[in-house]
């Protein structure tokens, strides 16, 4: 049994848009992860752009089931 996942062009485009949102407005990039994550990302972003961006990127990278939805 193979664990291969078919990735389409739309999936790649969505991933690129999500990473761009991490750089431009971190709370928008994690909007679908839950209220607590959005609030925490917003607080980090208020402390500075870089902490919010790093946290949003970590949350987006951690989501290993992105293509298995």
JSON list of N, CA and C in Angstrom, two decimals:
[
{"chain": "A", "resi": 1, "resn": "UNK", "atom": "N", "xyz": [0.84, -1.17, 0.00]},
{"chain": "A", "resi": 1, "resn": "UNK", "atom": "CA", "xyz": [0.00, 0.00, 0.00]},
{"chain": "A", "resi": 1, "resn": "UNK", "atom": "C", "xyz": [0.89, 1.24, 0.00]},
{"chain": "A", "resi": 2, "resn": "UNK", "atom": "N", "xyz": [0.63, 2.16, -0.89]},
{"chain": "A", "resi": 2, "resn": "UNK", "atom": "CA", "xyz": [1.46, 3.34, -1.06]},
{"chain": "A", "resi": 2, "resn": "UNK", "atom": "C", "xyz": [0.88, 4.52, -0.29]},
{"chain": "A", "resi": 3, "resn": "UNK", "atom": "N", "xyz": [1.76, 5.35, 0.26]},
{"chain": "A", "resi": 3, "resn": "UNK", "atom": "CA", "xyz": [1.34, 6.55, 0.97]},
{"chain": "A", "resi": 3, "resn": "UNK", "atom": "C", "xyz": [1.50, 7.79, 0.12]},
{"chain": "A", "resi": 4, "resn": "UNK", "atom": "N", "xyz": [1.53, 7.64, -1.19]},
{"chain": "A", "resi": 4, "resn": "UNK", "atom": "CA", "xyz": [1.71, 8.77, -2.08]},
{"chain": "A", "resi": 4, "resn": "UNK", "atom": "C", "xyz": [0.44, 9.62, -2.11]},
{"chain": "A", "resi": 5, "resn": "UNK", "atom": "N", "xyz": [0.64, 10.91, -2.19]},
{"chain": "A", "resi": 5, "resn": "UNK", "atom": "CA", "xyz": [-0.46, 11.86, -2.25]},
{"chain": "A", "resi": 5, "resn": "UNK", "atom": "C", "xyz": [-0.37, 12.60, -3.58]},
{"chain": "A", "resi": 6, "resn": "UNK", "atom": "N", "xyz": [-1.48, 12.63, -4.31]},
{"chain": "A", "resi": 6, "resn": "UNK", "atom": "CA", "xyz": [-1.51, 13.35, -5.58]},
{"chain": "A", "resi": 6, "resn": "UNK", "atom": "C", "xyz": [-1.66, 14.84, -5.30]},
{"chain": "A", "resi": 7, "resn": "UNK", "atom": "N", "xyz": [-0.72, 15.63, -5.74]},
{"chain": "A", "resi": 7, "resn": "UNK", "atom": "CA", "xyz": [-0.73, 17.07, -5.54]},
{"chain": "A", "resi": 7, "resn": "UNK", "atom": "C", "xyz": [-1.04, 17.73, -6.86]},
{"chain": "A", "resi": 8, "resn": "UNK", "atom": "N", "xyz": [-2.05, 18.59, -6.86]},
{"chain": "A", "resi": 8, "resn": "UNK", "atom": "CA", "xyz": [-2.44, 19.28, -8.09]},
{"chain": "A", "resi": 8, "resn": "UNK", "atom": "C", "xyz": [-1.88, 20.69, -8.11]},
{"chain": "A", "resi": 9, "resn": "UNK", "atom": "N", "xyz": [-2.01, 21.34, -9.23]},
{"chain": "A", "resi": 9, "resn": "UNK", "atom": "CA", "xyz": [-1.54, 22.72, -9.36]},
{"chain": "A", "resi": 9, "resn": "UNK", "atom": "C", "xyz": [-2.27, 23.67, -8.44]},
{"chain": "A", "resi": 10, "resn": "UNK", "atom": "N", "xyz": [-3.56, 23.40, -8.20]},
{"chain": "A", "resi": 10, "resn": "UNK", "atom": "CA", "xyz": [-4.33, 24.23, -7.29]},
{"chain": "A", "resi": 10, "resn": "UNK", "atom": "C", "xyz": [-3.83, 24.14, -5.86]},
{"chain": "A", "resi": 11, "resn": "UNK", "atom": "N", "xyz": [-3.37, 22.94, -5.47]},
{"chain": "A", "resi": 11, "resn": "UNK", "atom": "CA", "xyz": [-2.81, 22.77, -4.13]},
{"chain": "A", "resi": 11, "resn": "UNK", "atom": "C", "xyz": [-1.53, 23.58, -3.97]},
{"chain": "A", "resi": 12, "resn": "UNK", "atom": "N", "xyz": [-0.69, 23.55, -4.99]},
{"chain": "A", "resi": 12, "resn": "UNK", "atom": "CA", "xyz": [0.57, 24.30, -4.94]},
{"chain": "A", "resi": 12, "resn": "UNK", "atom": "C", "xyz": [0.28, 25.80, -4.90]},
{"chain": "A", "resi": 13, "resn": "UNK", "atom": "N", "xyz": [-0.68, 26.25, -5.71]},
{"chain": "A", "resi": 13, "resn": "UNK", "atom": "CA", "xyz": [-1.03, 27.67, -5.72]},
{"chain": "A", "resi": 13, "resn": "UNK", "atom": "C", "xyz": [-1.57, 28.10, -4.35]},
{"chain": "A", "resi": 14, "resn": "UNK", "atom": "N", "xyz": [-2.41, 27.27, -3.74]},
{"chain": "A", "resi": 14, "resn": "UNK", "atom": "CA", "xyz": [-2.93, 27.57, -2.41]},
{"chain": "A", "resi": 14, "resn": "UNK", "atom": "C", "xyz": [-1.83, 27.66, -1.38]},
{"chain": "A", "resi": 15, "resn": "UNK", "atom": "N", "xyz": [-0.86, 26.79, -1.49]},
{"chain": "A", "resi": 15, "resn": "UNK", "atom": "CA", "xyz": [0.27, 26.80, -0.56]},
{"chain": "A", "resi": 15, "resn": "UNK", "atom": "C", "xyz": [1.12, 28.06, -0.74]},
{"chain": "A", "resi": 16, "resn": "UNK", "atom": "N", "xyz": [1.34, 28.46, -1.97]},
{"chain": "A", "resi": 16, "resn": "UNK", "atom": "CA", "xyz": [2.10, 29.68, -2.24]},
{"chain": "A", "resi": 16, "resn": "UNK", "atom": "C", "xyz": [1.37, 30.91, -1.70]},
{"chain": "A", "resi": 17, "resn": "UNK", "atom": "N", "xyz": [0.05, 30.95, -1.91]},
{"chain": "A", "resi": 17, "resn": "UNK", "atom": "CA", "xyz": [-0.75, 32.07, -1.40]},
{"chain": "A", "resi": 17, "resn": "UNK", "atom": "C", "xyz": [-0.70, 32.10, 0.12]},
{"chain": "A", "resi": 18, "resn": "UNK", "atom": "N", "xyz": [-0.78, 30.94, 0.75]},
{"chain": "A", "resi": 18, "resn": "UNK", "atom": "CA", "xyz": [-0.74, 30.88, 2.21]},
{"chain": "A", "resi": 18, "resn": "UNK", "atom": "C", "xyz": [0.60, 31.39, 2.74]},
{"chain": "A", "resi": 19, "resn": "UNK", "atom": "N", "xyz": [1.71, 31.00, 2.11]},
{"chain": "A", "resi": 19, "resn": "UNK", "atom": "CA", "xyz": [3.02, 31.47, 2.56]},
{"chain": "A", "resi": 19, "resn": "UNK", "atom": "C", "xyz": [3.19, 32.96, 2.30]},
{"chain": "A", "resi": 20, "resn": "UNK", "atom": "N", "xyz": [2.64, 33.48, 1.20]},
{"chain": "A", "resi": 20, "resn": "UNK", "atom": "CA", "xyz": [2.68, 34.92, 0.97]},
{"chain": "A", "resi": 20, "resn": "UNK", "atom": "C", "xyz": [1.87, 35.67, 2.02]},
{"chain": "A", "resi": 21, "resn": "UNK", "atom": "N", "xyz": [0.72, 35.09, 2.41]},
{"chain": "A", "resi": 21, "resn": "UNK", "atom": "CA", "xyz": [-0.06, 35.70, 3.49]},
{"chain": "A", "resi": 21, "resn": "UNK", "atom": "C", "xyz": [0.70, 35.69, 4.81]},
{"chain": "A", "resi": 22, "resn": "UNK", "atom": "N", "xyz": [1.50, 34.64, 5.04]},
{"chain": "A", "resi": 22, "resn": "UNK", "atom": "CA", "xyz": [2.33, 34.61, 6.24]},
{"chain": "A", "resi": 22, "resn": "UNK", "atom": "C", "xyz": [3.28, 35.79, 6.27]},
{"chain": "A", "resi": 23, "resn": "UNK", "atom": "N", "xyz": [3.77, 36.19, 5.11]},
{"chain": "A", "resi": 23, "resn": "UNK", "atom": "CA", "xyz": [4.70, 37.31, 5.05]},
{"chain": "A", "resi": 23, "resn": "UNK", "atom": "C", "xyz": [4.00, 38.66, 5.10]},
{"chain": "A", "resi": 24, "resn": "UNK", "atom": "N", "xyz": [2.83, 38.76, 4.47]},
{"chain": "A", "resi": 24, "resn": "UNK", "atom": "CA", "xyz": [2.14, 40.05, 4.38]},
{"chain": "A", "resi": 24, "resn": "UNK", "atom": "C", "xyz": [1.31, 40.33, 5.63]},
{"chain": "A", "resi": 25, "resn": "UNK", "atom": "N", "xyz": [0.45, 39.40, 6.00]},
{"chain": "A", "resi": 25, "resn": "UNK", "atom": "CA", "xyz": [-0.44, 39.58, 7.16]},
{"chain": "A", "resi": 25, "resn": "UNK", "atom": "C", "xyz": [-0.59, 38.24, 7.86]},
{"chain": "A", "resi": 26, "resn": "UNK", "atom": "N", "xyz": [0.26, 37.95, 8.83]},
{"chain": "A", "resi": 26, "resn": "UNK", "atom": "CA", "xyz": [0.29, 36.62, 9.46]},
{"chain": "A", "resi": 26, "resn": "UNK", "atom": "C", "xyz": [-1.05, 36.12, 10.02]},
{"chain": "A", "resi": 27, "resn": "UNK", "atom": "N", "xyz": [-1.87, 36.96, 10.68]},
{"chain": "A", "resi": 27, "resn": "UNK", "atom": "CA", "xyz": [-3.14, 36.41, 11.19]},
{"chain": "A", "resi": 27, "resn": "UNK", "atom": "C", "xyz": [-4.08, 35.88, 10.10]},
{"chain": "A", "resi": 28, "resn": "UNK", "atom": "N", "xyz": [-4.04, 36.48, 8.91]},
{"chain": "A", "resi": 28, "resn": "UNK", "atom": "CA", "xyz": [-4.89, 35.98, 7.81]},
{"chain": "A", "resi": 28, "resn": "UNK", "atom": "C", "xyz": [-4.45, 34.61, 7.32]},
{"chain": "A", "resi": 29, "resn": "UNK", "atom": "N", "xyz": [-3.17, 34.33, 7.42]},
{"chain": "A", "resi": 29, "resn": "UNK", "atom": "CA", "xyz": [-2.65, 33.05, 6.93]},
{"chain": "A", "resi": 29, "resn": "UNK", "atom": "C", "xyz": [-3.10, 31.88, 7.78]},
{"chain": "A", "resi": 30, "resn": "UNK", "atom": "N", "xyz": [-3.39, 32.12, 9.06]},
{"chain": "A", "resi": 30, "resn": "UNK", "atom": "CA", "xyz": [-3.78, 31.03, 9.96]},
{"chain": "A", "resi": 30, "resn": "UNK", "atom": "C", "xyz": [-5.25, 31.14, 10.35]},
{"chain": "A", "resi": 31, "resn": "UNK", "atom": "N", "xyz": [-6.03, 31.83, 9.54]},
{"chain": "A", "resi": 31, "resn": "UNK", "atom": "CA", "xyz": [-7.44, 32.08, 9.86]},
{"chain": "A", "resi": 31, "resn": "UNK", "atom": "C", "xyz": [-8.25, 30.79, 10.00]},
{"chain": "A", "resi": 32, "resn": "UNK", "atom": "N", "xyz": [-7.90, 29.75, 9.25]},
{"chain": "A", "resi": 32, "resn": "UNK", "atom": "CA", "xyz": [-8.66, 28.50, 9.30]},
{"chain": "A", "resi": 32, "resn": "UNK", "atom": "C", "xyz": [-8.14, 27.53, 10.36]},
{"chain": "A", "resi": 33, "resn": "UNK", "atom": "N", "xyz": [-7.18, 27.93, 11.16]},
{"chain": "A", "resi": 33, "resn": "UNK", "atom": "CA", "xyz": [-6.59, 27.04, 12.17]},
{"chain": "A", "resi": 33, "resn": "UNK", "atom": "C", "xyz": [-7.28, 27.13, 13.52]},
{"chain": "A", "resi": 34, "resn": "UNK", "atom": "N", "xyz": [-8.16, 28.09, 13.71]},
{"chain": "A", "resi": 34, "resn": "UNK", "atom": "CA", "xyz": [-8.88, 28.21, 14.96]},
{"chain": "A", "resi": 34, "resn": "UNK", "atom": "C", "xyz": [-8.70, 29.58, 15.58]},
{"chain": "A", "resi": 35, "resn": "UNK", "atom": "N", "xyz": [-9.62, 29.92, 16.46]},
{"chain": "A", "resi": 35, "resn": "UNK", "atom": "CA", "xyz": [-9.63, 31.26, 17.05]},
{"chain": "A", "resi": 35, "resn": "UNK", "atom": "C", "xyz": [-8.40, 31.52, 17.92]},
{"chain": "A", "resi": 36, "resn": "UNK", "atom": "N", "xyz": [-7.99, 30.53, 18.69]},
{"chain": "A", "resi": 36, "resn": "UNK", "atom": "CA", "xyz": [-6.84, 30.71, 19.57]},
{"chain": "A", "resi": 36, "resn": "UNK", "atom": "C", "xyz": [-5.56, 30.97, 18.81]},
{"chain": "A", "resi": 37, "resn": "UNK", "atom": "N", "xyz": [-5.36, 30.26, 17.72]},
{"chain": "A", "resi": 37, "resn": "UNK", "atom": "CA", "xyz": [-4.15, 30.44, 16.91]},
{"chain": "A", "resi": 37, "resn": "UNK", "atom": "C", "xyz": [-4.16, 31.82, 16.25]},
{"chain": "A", "resi": 38, "resn": "UNK", "atom": "N", "xyz": [-5.32, 32.26, 15.79]},
{"chain": "A", "resi": 38, "resn": "UNK", "atom": "CA", "xyz": [-5.42, 33.58, 15.16]},
{"chain": "A", "resi": 38, "resn": "UNK", "atom": "C", "xyz": [-5.11, 34.68, 16.17]},
{"chain": "A", "resi": 39, "resn": "UNK", "atom": "N", "xyz": [-5.67, 34.56, 17.37]},
{"chain": "A", "resi": 39, "resn": "UNK", "atom": "CA", "xyz": [-5.42, 35.57, 18.41]},
{"chain": "A", "resi": 39, "resn": "UNK", "atom": "C", "xyz": [-3.96, 35.58, 18.82]},
{"chain": "A", "resi": 40, "resn": "UNK", "atom": "N", "xyz": [-3.37, 34.40, 18.99]},
{"chain": "A", "resi": 40, "resn": "UNK", "atom": "CA", "xyz": [-1.97, 34.32, 19.37]},
{"chain": "A", "resi": 40, "resn": "UNK", "atom": "C", "xyz": [-1.07, 34.89, 18.27]},
{"chain": "A", "resi": 41, "resn": "UNK", "atom": "N", "xyz": [-1.39, 34.62, 17.03]},
{"chain": "A", "resi": 41, "resn": "UNK", "atom": "CA", "xyz": [-0.62, 35.18, 15.92]},
{"chain": "A", "resi": 41, "resn": "UNK", "atom": "C", "xyz": [-0.77, 36.70, 15.88]},
{"chain": "A", "resi": 42, "resn": "UNK", "atom": "N", "xyz": [-1.97, 37.19, 16.15]},
{"chain": "A", "resi": 42, "resn": "UNK", "atom": "CA", "xyz": [-2.18, 38.64, 16.17]},
{"chain": "A", "resi": 42, "resn": "UNK", "atom": "C", "xyz": [-1.38, 39.29, 17.30]},
{"chain": "A", "resi": 43, "resn": "UNK", "atom": "N", "xyz": [-1.33, 38.65, 18.46]},
{"chain": "A", "resi": 43, "resn": "UNK", "atom": "CA", "xyz": [-0.54, 39.19, 19.58]},
{"chain": "A", "resi": 43, "resn": "UNK", "atom": "C", "xyz": [0.94, 39.21, 19.23]},
{"chain": "A", "resi": 44, "resn": "UNK", "atom": "N", "xyz": [1.44, 38.13, 18.64]},
{"chain": "A", "resi": 44, "resn": "UNK", "atom": "CA", "xyz": [2.84, 38.11, 18.22]},
{"chain": "A", "resi": 44, "resn": "UNK", "atom": "C", "xyz": [3.12, 39.18, 17.17]},
{"chain": "A", "resi": 45, "resn": "UNK", "atom": "N", "xyz": [2.15, 39.40, 16.28]},
{"chain": "A", "resi": 45, "resn": "UNK", "atom": "CA", "xyz": [2.32, 40.42, 15.25]},
{"chain": "A", "resi": 45, "resn": "UNK", "atom": "C", "xyz": [2.32, 41.82, 15.86]},
{"chain": "A", "resi": 46, "resn": "UNK", "atom": "N", "xyz": [1.54, 42.02, 16.92]},
{"chain": "A", "resi": 46, "resn": "UNK", "atom": "CA", "xyz": [1.56, 43.31, 17.61]},
{"chain": "A", "resi": 46, "resn": "UNK", "atom": "C", "xyz": [2.91, 43.58, 18.28]},
{"chain": "A", "resi": 47, "resn": "UNK", "atom": "N", "xyz": [3.58, 42.52, 18.75]},
{"chain": "A", "resi": 47, "resn": "UNK", "atom": "CA", "xyz": [4.92, 42.68, 19.31]},
{"chain": "A", "resi": 47, "resn": "UNK", "atom": "C", "xyz": [5.93, 43.03, 18.24]},
{"chain": "A", "resi": 48, "resn": "UNK", "atom": "N", "xyz": [5.65, 42.68, 17.03]},
{"chain": "A", "resi": 48, "resn": "UNK", "atom": "CA", "xyz": [6.53, 42.98, 15.91]},
{"chain": "A", "resi": 48, "resn": "UNK", "atom": "C", "xyz": [6.17, 42.10, 14.74]},
{"chain": "A", "resi": 49, "resn": "UNK", "atom": "N", "xyz": [6.50, 42.57, 13.56]},
{"chain": "A", "resi": 49, "resn": "UNK", "atom": "CA", "xyz": [6.14, 41.83, 12.36]},
{"chain": "A", "resi": 49, "resn": "UNK", "atom": "C", "xyz": [6.86, 40.49, 12.30]},
{"chain": "A", "resi": 50, "resn": "UNK", "atom": "N", "xyz": [8.13, 40.46, 12.69]},
{"chain": "A", "resi": 50, "resn": "UNK", "atom": "CA", "xyz": [8.92, 39.24, 12.57]},
{"chain": "A", "resi": 50, "resn": "UNK", "atom": "C", "xyz": [8.42, 38.10, 13.48]},
{"chain": "A", "resi": 51, "resn": "UNK", "atom": "N", "xyz": [8.10, 38.34, 14.76]},
{"chain": "A", "resi": 51, "resn": "UNK", "atom": "CA", "xyz": [7.57, 37.22, 15.57]},
{"chain": "A", "resi": 51, "resn": "UNK", "atom": "C", "xyz": [6.26, 36.66, 15.04]},
{"chain": "A", "resi": 52, "resn": "UNK", "atom": "N", "xyz": [5.38, 37.53, 14.57]},
{"chain": "A", "resi": 52, "resn": "UNK", "atom": "CA", "xyz": [4.11, 37.07, 14.01]},
{"chain": "A", "resi": 52, "resn": "UNK", "atom": "C", "xyz": [4.31, 36.26, 12.74]},
{"chain": "A", "resi": 53, "resn": "UNK", "atom": "N", "xyz": [5.24, 36.69, 11.92]},
{"chain": "A", "resi": 53, "resn": "UNK", "atom": "CA", "xyz": [5.53, 35.98, 10.68]},
{"chain": "A", "resi": 53, "resn": "UNK", "atom": "C", "xyz": [6.14, 34.61, 10.95]},
{"chain": "A", "resi": 54, "resn": "UNK", "atom": "N", "xyz": [7.08, 34.56, 11.87]},
{"chain": "A", "resi": 54, "resn": "UNK", "atom": "CA", "xyz": [7.71, 33.28, 12.21]},
{"chain": "A", "resi": 54, "resn": "UNK", "atom": "C", "xyz": [6.68, 32.31, 12.77]},
{"chain": "A", "resi": 55, "resn": "UNK", "atom": "N", "xyz": [5.82, 32.80, 13.67]},
{"chain": "A", "resi": 55, "resn": "UNK", "atom": "CA", "xyz": [4.81, 31.91, 14.25]},
{"chain": "A", "resi": 55, "resn": "UNK", "atom": "C", "xyz": [3.82, 31.42, 13.20]},
{"chain": "A", "resi": 56, "resn": "UNK", "atom": "N", "xyz": [3.39, 32.29, 12.30]},
{"chain": "A", "resi": 56, "resn": "UNK", "atom": "CA", "xyz": [2.46, 31.89, 11.24]},
{"chain": "A", "resi": 56, "resn": "UNK", "atom": "C", "xyz": [3.11, 30.87, 10.31]},
{"chain": "A", "resi": 57, "resn": "UNK", "atom": "N", "xyz": [4.38, 31.09, 9.97]},
{"chain": "A", "resi": 57, "resn": "UNK", "atom": "CA", "xyz": [5.08, 30.12, 9.11]},
{"chain": "A", "resi": 57, "resn": "UNK", "atom": "C", "xyz": [5.20, 28.76, 9.81]},
{"chain": "A", "resi": 58, "resn": "UNK", "atom": "N", "xyz": [5.50, 28.77, 11.11]},
{"chain": "A", "resi": 58, "resn": "UNK", "atom": "CA", "xyz": [5.60, 27.51, 11.84]},
{"chain": "A", "resi": 58, "resn": "UNK", "atom": "C", "xyz": [4.26, 26.77, 11.87]},
{"chain": "A", "resi": 59, "resn": "UNK", "atom": "N", "xyz": [3.18, 27.49, 12.05]},
{"chain": "A", "resi": 59, "resn": "UNK", "atom": "CA", "xyz": [1.85, 26.87, 12.06]},
{"chain": "A", "resi": 59, "resn": "UNK", "atom": "C", "xyz": [1.53, 26.29, 10.69]},
{"chain": "A", "resi": 60, "resn": "UNK", "atom": "N", "xyz": [1.85, 27.02, 9.63]},
{"chain": "A", "resi": 60, "resn": "UNK", "atom": "CA", "xyz": [1.54, 26.54, 8.28]},
{"chain": "A", "resi": 60, "resn": "UNK", "atom": "C", "xyz": [2.42, 25.36, 7.89]},
{"chain": "A", "resi": 61, "resn": "UNK", "atom": "N", "xyz": [3.67, 25.37, 8.30]},
{"chain": "A", "resi": 61, "resn": "UNK", "atom": "CA", "xyz": [4.55, 24.25, 7.99]},
{"chain": "A", "resi": 61, "resn": "UNK", "atom": "C", "xyz": [4.17, 23.01, 8.79]},
{"chain": "A", "resi": 62, "resn": "UNK", "atom": "N", "xyz": [3.70, 23.22, 10.01]},
{"chain": "A", "resi": 62, "resn": "UNK", "atom": "CA", "xyz": [3.34, 22.10, 10.89]},
{"chain": "A", "resi": 62, "resn": "UNK", "atom": "C", "xyz": [2.13, 21.33, 10.36]},
{"chain": "A", "resi": 63, "resn": "UNK", "atom": "N", "xyz": [1.30, 21.98, 9.58]},
{"chain": "A", "resi": 63, "resn": "UNK", "atom": "CA", "xyz": [0.08, 21.36, 9.07]},
{"chain": "A", "resi": 63, "resn": "UNK", "atom": "C", "xyz": [0.44, 20.31, 8.02]},
{"chain": "A", "resi": 64, "resn": "UNK", "atom": "N", "xyz": [0.71, 19.09, 8.45]},
{"chain": "A", "resi": 64, "resn": "UNK", "atom": "CA", "xyz": [1.16, 18.02, 7.55]},
{"chain": "A", "resi": 64, "resn": "UNK", "atom": "C", "xyz": [0.02, 17.44, 6.72]},
{"chain": "A", "resi": 65, "resn": "UNK", "atom": "N", "xyz": [-1.21, 17.63, 7.14]},
{"chain": "A", "resi": 65, "resn": "UNK", "atom": "CA", "xyz": [-2.35, 17.06, 6.43]},
{"chain": "A", "resi": 65, "resn": "UNK", "atom": "C", "xyz": [-2.97, 18.06, 5.45]},
{"chain": "A", "resi": 66, "resn": "UNK", "atom": "N", "xyz": [-2.21, 19.03, 4.99]},
{"chain": "A", "resi": 66, "resn": "UNK", "atom": "CA", "xyz": [-2.73, 20.05, 4.09]},
{"chain": "A", "resi": 66, "resn": "UNK", "atom": "C", "xyz": [-3.26, 19.45, 2.80]},
{"chain": "A", "resi": 67, "resn": "UNK", "atom": "N", "xyz": [-2.52, 18.49, 2.24]},
{"chain": "A", "resi": 67, "resn": "UNK", "atom": "CA", "xyz": [-2.92, 17.90, 0.97]},
{"chain": "A", "resi": 67, "resn": "UNK", "atom": "C", "xyz": [-3.88, 16.72, 1.13]},
{"chain": "A", "resi": 68, "resn": "UNK", "atom": "N", "xyz": [-4.12, 16.26, 2.33]},
{"chain": "A", "resi": 68, "resn": "UNK", "atom": "CA", "xyz": [-4.97, 15.09, 2.52]},
{"chain": "A", "resi": 68, "resn": "UNK", "atom": "C", "xyz": [-6.41, 15.44, 2.83]},
{"chain": "A", "resi": 69, "resn": "UNK", "atom": "N", "xyz": [-6.80, 16.68, 2.65]},
{"chain": "A", "resi": 69, "resn": "UNK", "atom": "CA", "xyz": [-8.18, 17.09, 2.94]},
{"chain": "A", "resi": 69, "resn": "UNK", "atom": "C", "xyz": [-9.11, 16.62, 1.86]}
]
